[in-house]
Every structure is written in structure tokens, then in C-alpha cells.
Amino acid sequence: MSRFLAMLLDSAAHSPRGMTTGEPKQPVRRTWPEVHAIARRMAGALRAGTADVPPVEHGSAVGVLAGDPAAIAPAAQAVWLCGGSITMLHQPTARTDLAAWAKDTVTVLRMIDARLVLLGAPFDGLAPVLTEHGIPFRVIDDDLRGDGIVPSADVASEDDTVLLQLTSGSTAEPKAVRITHRNLYANMQGMIEASRLAVERDVMVSWLPLFHDMGMVGFLTTPMTTGVELVTVTPADFLSRPLLWAELISKYGGTVTAAPNFAYAVLARQLARAEEGSLDLSTLRIALNGAEPIDPDAVEAFTRAGARFGLRPESVLAAYGMAETALGVSFAPVEKGLEVDTIDAEQLESHRRAVPTGDGPTRRFPRLGPPLPGIEVRVVDDEGRVLGEREVGVLQLRGESVTPGYLTVDGPVATQDAEGWFDTGDEGYLVDGEVVVCGRRKDVIIMGGRNIYPTDIERAAATADDVRAGNTVAVRMLAGEDGGRHRESFAVAVESRKAGDAEAEQLIKKDVTSRVVSAVGARPAEVVVLPPGTLPKTPSGKLRRSATAELLRKRGA
């Protein structure tokens, strides 16, 4: 039996802690042994199969389409108890074309060789769509109960697949990261050590989507496997009333939470308007910020707004992670708060060196901490030469957490070179043994021999009047893309509620251009003002630069 499953079973048998779901309307708490009892009965039904649906056996891949953590937790366990792996499928929204979604889902299921989907609320109404497209499914309800099974010692080995995590791209060209039991266990152990997670003391609070690795691995699988107390709601609960996140931390004495940077910016605005004395955030010891570039100004706004409710600024923990390591790569030291590396912009852009602050323009990057235990990080140049401290290049990883490969529509693809190194595609550098990420290599804009990172442009554009916070994208435009450009440039797309008003749009474009030029010393070739909800985003809410570039091309920008 794998170390991951052995640890899960131990927690299931002995932990007095559990998970609370259903807030704020109908909170329900189940202990982890109670969740496990449900999982064992589900596993019995899955292993038995039906006349129309094959049984789940060792090596079976199972898709999961559900939103309620109370349903997902035992369902995932049940599949693992049978020796299978799970894939959290992309979830349709109110705007989704269901026919296109079903076609893409069929492609994903074929790619991972899944013969079953576990369907749960609020997506159980999609049963007719699955039937129409010949997708076998079983509904997660009281009928999915069989004789409880006891997993055998050989139910899963260290190198068996436990998770197939879909990457945050178009589902029309899907790719799944293959996470083994070995990868998952190693990464959880590294995160537990780095965060100083204490089973008896900590209370984790989350609204993160479970189809994303931060939610599924960090805030469901980890507490379920270790036996940490968990309070979890859905992303829809958070988006409909962001202050609920802080209210749950206050109500349950939450000590550990996490979210992408944009969510802290949203919560900062809510806290600034909250009634004095209405919340207690003093118990929070880790507010992990990851999954997208971290904006120091947004972190400062969050800690400043939360201070009157007892929030300590040192609770912010900057982190770097990716699905290819199950979740975490590096965590900043606990209780140190956000540390920012301020460097000379000209040295970075022209000489690819992260030199501490000079007299001219600067760039600010959060220090993301040392690699998690068991992970090595190095920086290499275009020729593969290993670089020294503060030299900027591509980050590569090696260790027990690193995935052995992807599944694609064209078959498996290995991720590691002959020495076990994985190329992340992220540019960055090391300083005092800590990781700093500058941006995605494919997104870097090269102008006049300078390497300009889109994040710097986007943050400047976001400060313009009437631009929606967190809804700005800078994309590279290669020479000749507009039929006349002779060198690479960039365009900036912003969302505004004043889109469509010609006079207002001109003012926004002028303001954005001025702020971008002031910030990075380069002028955008085009500024495009779009209505709210136009910019493409991943299922987890991150802006998609490549899809935005395609959108602008279609609009003639």
C-alpha cells in the first residue's frame, strides 16, 4: 500500500477532527472517520459496477463533476480505495455552451482513458447531456452505496496514478498532469513541514475550487489525509459574498487559509467597509498567497484593512507552486510576512541580472521562499548552463514531488530530462536560497534588447481611472502581426464599465498609456477597452494571456 493511502486510512480510523460544509445556510460537520465510512460504502458500489457502468478497479481513471465538497471528499476516497485515480473535470458555467462543453469533456475522458464520471450537485442536472453524448456516469447520492470494502495491501503502489490534474488551458487541446502516490505524499510532507502544520491546533478555511490543485490537494486532500479540521465552502459562495471568507475564519478560529492574489484584493475592499468589531482575524497564522503573480500593493491593502480585526501582517505567506509538483514548490518562511526584492529595472531587462536597487527605475518581486523539503531548484540559461545567484534564467525542478509526465490527446509525454530535471517555463532567479519568479518565459516582451514582463505593465494599467481591478492583460505582439510592425511590441487589454462610451474609452486609453510608459518606459502599440466579463480566464479565475492575444487578433488590434 502506498504511503499516501496508509496515512489516509490512519486518519480515517483515529481522527476526532473533520470537515464542515454547507455554510452559511446549513452547516454540517462530519468527522473524518464518518467521511471515510461513506467512502467505503461508495467504494463497494463502484467496485461492483452495474449492467451499464464498468466497475472501478486498480488503474481505473474516473472523472468527477461535482461542486459540493461534502460529496467530493468521500467520492475521491472511494476511487482511491478501489485503486483508481480521479480527474476533476472542468465545470460549465451559466454562459457555457453545453454542446461544446460535452464535446470537450468527451475528448478529456478519452485522453485519460476514463470510462466513468461521478456526477454530483450542482451538476446532476447535466445527466441528460452526458447520456446524449454516450458518457457513462453514476450520481453521487444515497444510491451509490454498497458493501463497505477494506482496501488490500496491494491496492496501490507508489508509482500508481492518484490524480490526473487538468491544466488551466483550453479544454479543446487538453493536457493532464499525472500525479503518482509518490508525488502526492512527498509534496504533502514538504508542505506540512514548511508550513509547520499542526494537526491538533490548525483549522483550515477554504473556498477554493476543487478542480484546481490548490483547492483539491491543499485544502481537501491534505486535511483529509492528515486529519486537520477543515471548513470549506464553494467558489460561488465566496464570489456572491466575499466577506463570508473572513466571517468563517472569525467564527471557526481559522488558522490557515489560501487564495490567489486577486482574492486578497477583493477581501481588502470588503474589510475596509466592514463594521468595527464584527470580525476576529487574530487566529490566522497563515494566509497563503499563490497560484498567480503576487502584487505587494494588494497584500499591503489586505493587511492594512485587516489590522483593525486583529490580522497580523506576518501571517501572509508567499508561495510558488504548480500542478506538476502536485501543488507546492516553495514557501516563504512562516511568520515573516511578505518580503519583496527590489531590483534595478535596467539590469534586469537588459542584462538579465537581479541587482539590488539602483538609482533609476526599479522592479519589485516577492521572495517566494526556499524550495520545499525534497525539491531542488536551479536556474539555467538558453544553452542549459547553470546560473549563479541573482542571474535570471529558466527555473528547473527536481525531486520526488515532480510529475513523471503528462497525458495528452497524442499520448503520454515525459516531463523530466535524463537527470530528472523539469523545465517549468518560468523565468526567475535565486537569492539567499529563495526562489523569485519574474514571469512566464513565453509571455516576456522583448523590445530594443529589453526583457519586459507583462505583470509590470498590467499593474500599471490597473491603476488607471475606470479600469476594473484585476482585469488587465498585456500581450506581446510580434513583428508583422498587424501587417506593418517591424519589431515586437505589446498591446494592453483592460475591462471597464464604461466600455462602449467612445469619449470615456479615449480617456481610459490615454490614462493607461501614460501610466504604462511611466512604469516601464515603453509605449503600448494598442490599448483596448472591453466590457466586464470579456477577458478570457481559466476555470480557476486566472487571466489567460494567450487567449487574450487571440481575442485581440480577432478584433483587429
PDB file of C-alpha atoms in Angstrom, residues 21-223:
ATOM      1  CA  THR A  21     -19.591  22.202   4.800  1.00  0.00           C
ATOM      2  CA  GLY A  22     -22.817  23.992   3.945  1.00  0.00           C
ATOM      3  CA  GLU A  23     -22.010  27.402   5.378  1.00  0.00           C
ATOM      4  CA  PRO A  24     -23.574  29.898   5.676  1.00  0.00           C
ATOM      5  CA  LYS A  25     -27.083  28.403   5.321  1.00  0.00           C
ATOM      6  CA  GLN A  26     -26.927  24.802   6.551  1.00  0.00           C
ATOM      7  CA  PRO A  27     -23.571  23.972   8.125  1.00  0.00           C
ATOM      8  CA  VAL A  28     -22.930  20.264   8.579  1.00  0.00           C
ATOM      9  CA  ARG A  29     -19.888  18.750  10.252  1.00  0.00           C
ATOM     10  CA  ARG A  30     -18.683  15.205   9.694  1.00  0.00           C
ATOM     11  CA  THR A  31     -15.629  13.707  11.345  1.00  0.00           C
ATOM     12  CA  TRP A  32     -13.019  12.232   9.043  1.00  0.00           C
ATOM     13  CA  PRO A  33     -13.958   8.693  10.184  1.00  0.00           C
ATOM     14  CA  GLU A  34     -17.575   9.478   9.199  1.00  0.00           C
ATOM     15  CA  VAL A  35     -16.431  10.702   5.781  1.00  0.00           C
ATOM     16  CA  HIS A  36     -14.382   7.539   5.415  1.00  0.00           C
ATOM     17  CA  ALA A  37     -17.332   5.313   6.303  1.00  0.00           C
ATOM     18  CA  ILE A  38     -19.321   6.891   3.476  1.00  0.00           C
ATOM     19  CA  ALA A  39     -16.314   6.458   1.168  1.00  0.00           C
ATOM     20  CA  ARG A  40     -16.028   2.746   1.943  1.00  0.00           C
ATOM     21  CA  ARG A  41     -19.676   2.181   1.064  1.00  0.00           C
ATOM     22  CA  MET A  42     -19.259   4.198  -2.143  1.00  0.00           C
ATOM     23  CA  ALA A  43     -16.181   2.151  -2.976  1.00  0.00           C
ATOM     24  CA  GLY A  44     -18.203  -1.029  -2.596  1.00  0.00           C
ATOM     25  CA  ALA A  45     -20.746   0.230  -5.127  1.00  0.00           C
ATOM     26  CA  LEU A  46     -18.055   1.426  -7.532  1.00  0.00           C
ATOM     27  CA  ARG A  47     -16.156  -1.836  -7.371  1.00  0.00           C
ATOM     28  CA  ALA A  48     -19.344  -3.811  -8.053  1.00  0.00           C
ATOM     29  CA  GLY A  49     -20.280  -1.728 -11.113  1.00  0.00           C
ATOM     30  CA  THR A  50     -23.652  -2.001 -12.849  1.00  0.00           C
ATOM     31  CA  ALA A  51     -25.041  -3.505 -16.009  1.00  0.00           C
ATOM     32  CA  ASP A  52     -24.268  -0.248 -17.832  1.00  0.00           C
ATOM     33  CA  VAL A  53     -21.215   1.059 -15.994  1.00  0.00           C
ATOM     34  CA  PRO A  54     -17.942  -0.870 -15.601  1.00  0.00           C
ATOM     35  CA  PRO A  55     -16.502  -1.408 -12.116  1.00  0.00           C
ATOM     36  CA  VAL A  56     -13.734   0.802 -10.754  1.00  0.00           C
ATOM     37  CA  GLU A  57     -10.615  -1.296 -10.368  1.00  0.00           C
ATOM     38  CA  HIS A  58      -6.883  -0.901  -9.907  1.00  0.00           C
ATOM     39  CA  GLY A  59      -5.704   1.609 -12.512  1.00  0.00           C
ATOM     40  CA  SER A  60      -9.177   2.899 -13.426  1.00  0.00           C
ATOM     41  CA  ALA A  61      -9.407   6.604 -14.275  1.00  0.00           C
ATOM     42  CA  VAL A  62     -12.580   8.309 -13.027  1.00  0.00           C
ATOM     43  CA  GLY A  63     -13.826  11.796 -13.867  1.00  0.00           C
ATOM     44  CA  VAL A  64     -15.553  13.797 -11.137  1.00  0.00           C
ATOM     45  CA  LEU A  65     -18.047  16.568 -11.906  1.00  0.00           C
ATOM     46  CA  ALA A  66     -19.385  17.968  -8.653  1.00  0.00           C
ATOM     47  CA  GLY A  67     -19.190  21.193  -6.690  1.00  0.00           C
ATOM     48  CA  ASP A  68     -20.105  20.222  -3.137  1.00  0.00           C
ATOM     49  CA  PRO A  69     -17.012  19.345  -1.049  1.00  0.00           C
ATOM     50  CA  ALA A  70     -19.202  17.095   1.106  1.00  0.00           C
ATOM     51  CA  ALA A  71     -19.781  14.905  -1.958  1.00  0.00           C
ATOM     52  CA  ILE A  72     -16.312  15.184  -3.483  1.00  0.00           C
ATOM     53  CA  ALA A  73     -14.384  14.145  -0.367  1.00  0.00           C
ATOM     54  CA  PRO A  74     -15.889  10.653   0.043  1.00  0.00           C
ATOM     55  CA  ALA A  75     -16.122  10.148  -3.730  1.00  0.00           C
ATOM     56  CA  ALA A  76     -12.396  10.777  -4.175  1.00  0.00           C
ATOM     57  CA  GLN A  77     -11.586   8.473  -1.281  1.00  0.00           C
ATOM     58  CA  ALA A  78     -13.821   5.783  -2.727  1.00  0.00           C
ATOM     59  CA  VAL A  79     -11.978   5.797  -6.045  1.00  0.00           C
ATOM     60  CA  TRP A  80      -8.616   5.659  -4.266  1.00  0.00           C
ATOM     61  CA  LEU A  81      -9.799   2.758  -2.093  1.00  0.00           C
ATOM     62  CA  CYS A  82     -10.509   0.880  -5.332  1.00  0.00           C
ATOM     63  CA  GLY A  83      -7.020   1.637  -6.631  1.00  0.00           C
ATOM     64  CA  GLY A  84      -8.150   4.206  -9.211  1.00  0.00           C
ATOM     65  CA  SER A  85      -7.313   7.821  -9.982  1.00  0.00           C
ATOM     66  CA  ILE A  86      -9.552  10.865 -10.188  1.00  0.00           C
ATOM     67  CA  THR A  87      -9.740  13.786 -12.569  1.00  0.00           C
ATOM     68  CA  MET A  88     -11.700  16.861 -11.542  1.00  0.00           C
ATOM     69  CA  LEU A  89     -13.416  17.857 -14.778  1.00  0.00           C
ATOM     70  CA  HIS A  90     -13.791  21.441 -15.955  1.00  0.00           C
ATOM     71  CA  GLN A  91     -17.129  22.746 -14.745  1.00  0.00           C
ATOM     72  CA  PRO A  92     -19.603  24.505 -17.027  1.00  0.00           C
ATOM     73  CA  THR A  93     -20.936  27.921 -16.051  1.00  0.00           C
ATOM     74  CA  ALA A  94     -24.175  29.710 -16.867  1.00  0.00           C
ATOM     75  CA  ARG A  95     -22.522  31.059 -20.034  1.00  0.00           C
ATOM     76  CA  THR A  96     -21.146  27.709 -21.202  1.00  0.00           C
ATOM     77  CA  ASP A  97     -22.263  26.209 -24.499  1.00  0.00           C
ATOM     78  CA  LEU A  98     -23.190  22.755 -23.186  1.00  0.00           C
ATOM     79  CA  ALA A  99     -22.782  21.073 -26.570  1.00  0.00           C
ATOM     80  CA  ALA A 100     -19.214  22.396 -26.863  1.00  0.00           C
ATOM     81  CA  TRP A 101     -18.543  21.544 -23.218  1.00  0.00           C
ATOM     82  CA  ALA A 102     -19.743  17.974 -23.716  1.00  0.00           C
ATOM     83  CA  LYS A 103     -17.568  17.580 -26.816  1.00  0.00           C
ATOM     84  CA  ASP A 104     -14.516  18.830 -24.924  1.00  0.00           C
ATOM     85  CA  THR A 105     -15.340  16.586 -21.961  1.00  0.00           C
ATOM     86  CA  VAL A 106     -15.519  13.547 -24.225  1.00  0.00           C
ATOM     87  CA  THR A 107     -12.053  14.474 -25.540  1.00  0.00           C
ATOM     88  CA  VAL A 108     -10.701  14.692 -21.991  1.00  0.00           C
ATOM     89  CA  LEU A 109     -12.242  11.379 -20.947  1.00  0.00           C
ATOM     90  CA  ARG A 110     -10.764   9.628 -23.968  1.00  0.00           C
ATOM     91  CA  MET A 111      -7.384  11.186 -23.297  1.00  0.00           C
ATOM     92  CA  ILE A 112      -7.260   9.873 -19.719  1.00  0.00           C
ATOM     93  CA  ASP A 113      -8.993   6.606 -20.702  1.00  0.00           C
ATOM     94  CA  ALA A 114     -11.814   7.178 -18.215  1.00  0.00           C
ATOM     95  CA  ARG A 115     -14.927   5.071 -18.531  1.00  0.00           C
ATOM     96  CA  LEU A 116     -16.921   6.671 -15.757  1.00  0.00           C
ATOM     97  CA  VAL A 117     -17.940  10.101 -14.455  1.00  0.00           C
ATOM     98  CA  LEU A 118     -19.131  10.620 -10.896  1.00  0.00           C
ATOM     99  CA  LEU A 119     -21.812  13.304 -11.123  1.00  0.00           C
ATOM    100  CA  GLY A 120     -22.900  15.419  -8.169  1.00  0.00           C
ATOM    101  CA  ALA A 121     -24.676  18.645  -7.237  1.00  0.00           C
ATOM    102  CA  PRO A 122     -24.995  21.246  -8.632  1.00  0.00           C
ATOM    103  CA  PHE A 123     -24.228  19.472 -11.912  1.00  0.00           C
ATOM    104  CA  ASP A 124     -26.543  16.474 -11.557  1.00  0.00           C
ATOM    105  CA  GLY A 125     -28.911  18.238 -13.958  1.00  0.00           C
ATOM    106  CA  LEU A 126     -26.372  17.542 -16.698  1.00  0.00           C
ATOM    107  CA  ALA A 127     -27.214  13.834 -16.701  1.00  0.00           C
ATOM    108  CA  PRO A 128     -29.211  14.087 -19.972  1.00  0.00           C
ATOM    109  CA  VAL A 129     -26.284  15.858 -21.668  1.00  0.00           C
ATOM    110  CA  LEU A 130     -23.899  13.063 -20.621  1.00  0.00           C
ATOM    111  CA  THR A 131     -26.364  10.426 -21.764  1.00  0.00           C
ATOM    112  CA  GLU A 132     -26.799  12.130 -25.129  1.00  0.00           C
ATOM    113  CA  HIS A 133     -23.046  12.036 -25.706  1.00  0.00           C
ATOM    114  CA  GLY A 134     -22.611   8.468 -24.514  1.00  0.00           C
ATOM    115  CA  ILE A 135     -20.693   9.355 -21.359  1.00  0.00           C
ATOM    116  CA  PRO A 136     -21.275   6.710 -18.646  1.00  0.00           C
ATOM    117  CA  PHE A 137     -21.896   8.182 -15.205  1.00  0.00           C
ATOM    118  CA  ARG A 138     -23.099   7.457 -11.710  1.00  0.00           C
ATOM    119  CA  VAL A 139     -24.743  10.038  -9.482  1.00  0.00           C
ATOM    120  CA  ILE A 140     -23.200  10.713  -6.082  1.00  0.00           C
ATOM    121  CA  ASP A 141     -26.220  10.125  -3.843  1.00  0.00           C
ATOM    122  CA  ASP A 142     -27.582   7.663  -1.329  1.00  0.00           C
ATOM    123  CA  ASP A 143     -27.997   5.056  -4.067  1.00  0.00           C
ATOM    124  CA  LEU A 144     -24.244   4.971  -4.570  1.00  0.00           C
ATOM    125  CA  ARG A 145     -23.770   2.746  -1.566  1.00  0.00           C
ATOM    126  CA  GLY A 146     -22.598  -0.821  -1.439  1.00  0.00           C
ATOM    127  CA  ASP A 147     -20.957  -3.160   0.998  1.00  0.00           C
ATOM    128  CA  GLY A 148     -18.069  -1.347   2.677  1.00  0.00           C
ATOM    129  CA  ILE A 149     -14.721  -2.534   1.415  1.00  0.00           C
ATOM    130  CA  VAL A 150     -11.418  -2.893   3.223  1.00  0.00           C
ATOM    131  CA  PRO A 151      -8.594  -1.987   0.817  1.00  0.00           C
ATOM    132  CA  SER A 152      -5.999  -4.690   0.337  1.00  0.00           C
ATOM    133  CA  ALA A 153      -2.323  -4.101   0.992  1.00  0.00           C
ATOM    134  CA  ASP A 154      -1.606  -4.045  -2.753  1.00  0.00           C
ATOM    135  CA  VAL A 155      -4.442  -1.662  -3.684  1.00  0.00           C
ATOM    136  CA  ALA A 156      -1.984   0.974  -4.892  1.00  0.00           C
ATOM    137  CA  SER A 157       1.785   1.283  -5.224  1.00  0.00           C
ATOM    138  CA  GLU A 158       3.916   4.401  -5.002  1.00  0.00           C
ATOM    139  CA  ASP A 159       4.110   4.829  -8.774  1.00  0.00           C
ATOM    140  CA  ASP A 160       0.409   4.312  -9.490  1.00  0.00           C
ATOM    141  CA  THR A 161      -1.544   7.367 -10.615  1.00  0.00           C
ATOM    142  CA  VAL A 162      -3.662   9.030  -7.932  1.00  0.00           C
ATOM    143  CA  LEU A 163      -4.612  12.314  -9.636  1.00  0.00           C
ATOM    144  CA  LEU A 164      -4.808  13.489 -13.221  1.00  0.00           C
ATOM    145  CA  GLN A 165      -4.869  17.273 -12.903  1.00  0.00           C
ATOM    146  CA  LEU A 166      -6.127  19.108 -15.975  1.00  0.00           C
ATOM    147  CA  THR A 167      -4.010  22.116 -16.812  1.00  0.00           C
ATOM    148  CA  SER A 168      -5.579  25.567 -16.956  1.00  0.00           C
ATOM    149  CA  GLY A 169      -5.811  25.868 -20.703  1.00  0.00           C
ATOM    150  CA  SER A 170      -8.371  25.306 -23.381  1.00  0.00           C
ATOM    151  CA  THR A 171     -10.162  22.001 -22.969  1.00  0.00           C
ATOM    152  CA  ALA A 172     -10.189  21.748 -26.766  1.00  0.00           C
ATOM    153  CA  GLU A 173      -6.474  20.837 -26.513  1.00  0.00           C
ATOM    154  CA  PRO A 174      -6.380  19.283 -23.055  1.00  0.00           C
ATOM    155  CA  LYS A 175      -3.396  18.120 -21.079  1.00  0.00           C
ATOM    156  CA  ALA A 176      -3.395  16.322 -17.752  1.00  0.00           C
ATOM    157  CA  VAL A 177      -0.568  16.256 -15.229  1.00  0.00           C
ATOM    158  CA  ARG A 178      -0.043  12.709 -13.946  1.00  0.00           C
ATOM    159  CA  ILE A 179       0.417  12.757 -10.179  1.00  0.00           C
ATOM    160  CA  THR A 180       1.501   9.494  -8.582  1.00  0.00           C
ATOM    161  CA  HIS A 181       1.003   8.372  -4.997  1.00  0.00           C
ATOM    162  CA  ARG A 182       4.729   9.040  -4.514  1.00  0.00           C
ATOM    163  CA  ASN A 183       4.439  12.601  -5.883  1.00  0.00           C
ATOM    164  CA  LEU A 184       1.414  13.419  -3.755  1.00  0.00           C
ATOM    165  CA  TYR A 185       2.798  12.044  -0.499  1.00  0.00           C
ATOM    166  CA  ALA A 186       6.175  13.750  -0.964  1.00  0.00           C
ATOM    167  CA  ASN A 187       4.613  17.110  -1.746  1.00  0.00           C
ATOM    168  CA  MET A 188       2.182  16.963   1.164  1.00  0.00           C
ATOM    169  CA  GLN A 189       5.019  16.106   3.536  1.00  0.00           C
ATOM    170  CA  GLY A 190       7.070  19.025   2.222  1.00  0.00           C
ATOM    171  CA  MET A 191       4.174  21.461   2.622  1.00  0.00           C
ATOM    172  CA  ILE A 192       3.354  20.165   6.110  1.00  0.00           C
ATOM    173  CA  GLU A 193       6.941  20.708   7.216  1.00  0.00           C
ATOM    174  CA  ALA A 194       7.326  24.131   5.594  1.00  0.00           C
ATOM    175  CA  SER A 195       4.014  25.447   6.941  1.00  0.00           C
ATOM    176  CA  ARG A 196       4.515  23.864  10.379  1.00  0.00           C
ATOM    177  CA  LEU A 197       1.045  22.366  10.086  1.00  0.00           C
ATOM    178  CA  ALA A 198      -0.164  21.098  13.458  1.00  0.00           C
ATOM    179  CA  VAL A 199      -2.952  18.533  13.318  1.00  0.00           C
ATOM    180  CA  GLU A 200      -4.162  19.224  16.871  1.00  0.00           C
ATOM    181  CA  ARG A 201      -4.114  23.012  16.539  1.00  0.00           C
ATOM    182  CA  ASP A 202      -4.791  24.138  12.998  1.00  0.00           C
ATOM    183  CA  VAL A 203      -8.147  24.896  11.397  1.00  0.00           C
ATOM    184  CA  MET A 204      -8.087  25.275   7.622  1.00  0.00           C
ATOM    185  CA  VAL A 205     -10.650  27.537   5.939  1.00  0.00           C
ATOM    186  CA  SER A 206     -11.195  27.490   2.181  1.00  0.00           C
ATOM    187  CA  TRP A 207     -13.485  28.478  -0.664  1.00  0.00           C
ATOM    188  CA  LEU A 208     -11.030  27.353  -3.376  1.00  0.00           C
ATOM    189  CA  PRO A 209     -12.318  25.366  -6.373  1.00  0.00           C
ATOM    190  CA  LEU A 210     -11.618  21.660  -6.098  1.00  0.00           C
ATOM    191  CA  PHE A 211     -10.919  21.374  -9.825  1.00  0.00           C
ATOM    192  CA  HIS A 212      -7.740  23.382  -9.150  1.00  0.00           C
ATOM    193  CA  ASP A 213      -4.671  21.891  -7.457  1.00  0.00           C
ATOM    194  CA  MET A 214      -4.586  24.470  -4.648  1.00  0.00           C
ATOM    195  CA  GLY A 215      -8.098  23.503  -3.638  1.00  0.00           C
ATOM    196  CA  MET A 216      -8.028  19.773  -4.332  1.00  0.00           C
ATOM    197  CA  VAL A 217      -4.568  18.987  -2.955  1.00  0.00           C
ATOM    198  CA  GLY A 218      -4.009  21.817  -0.496  1.00  0.00           C
ATOM    199  CA  PHE A 219      -7.434  22.246   1.029  1.00  0.00           C
ATOM    200  CA  LEU A 220      -9.162  18.889   0.719  1.00  0.00           C
ATOM    201  CA  THR A 221      -6.706  16.033   0.245  1.00  0.00           C
ATOM    202  CA  THR A 222      -4.133  17.344   2.739  1.00  0.00           C
ATOM    203  CA  PRO A 223      -6.518  17.953   5.673  1.00  0.00           C
TER     204      PRO A 223
END
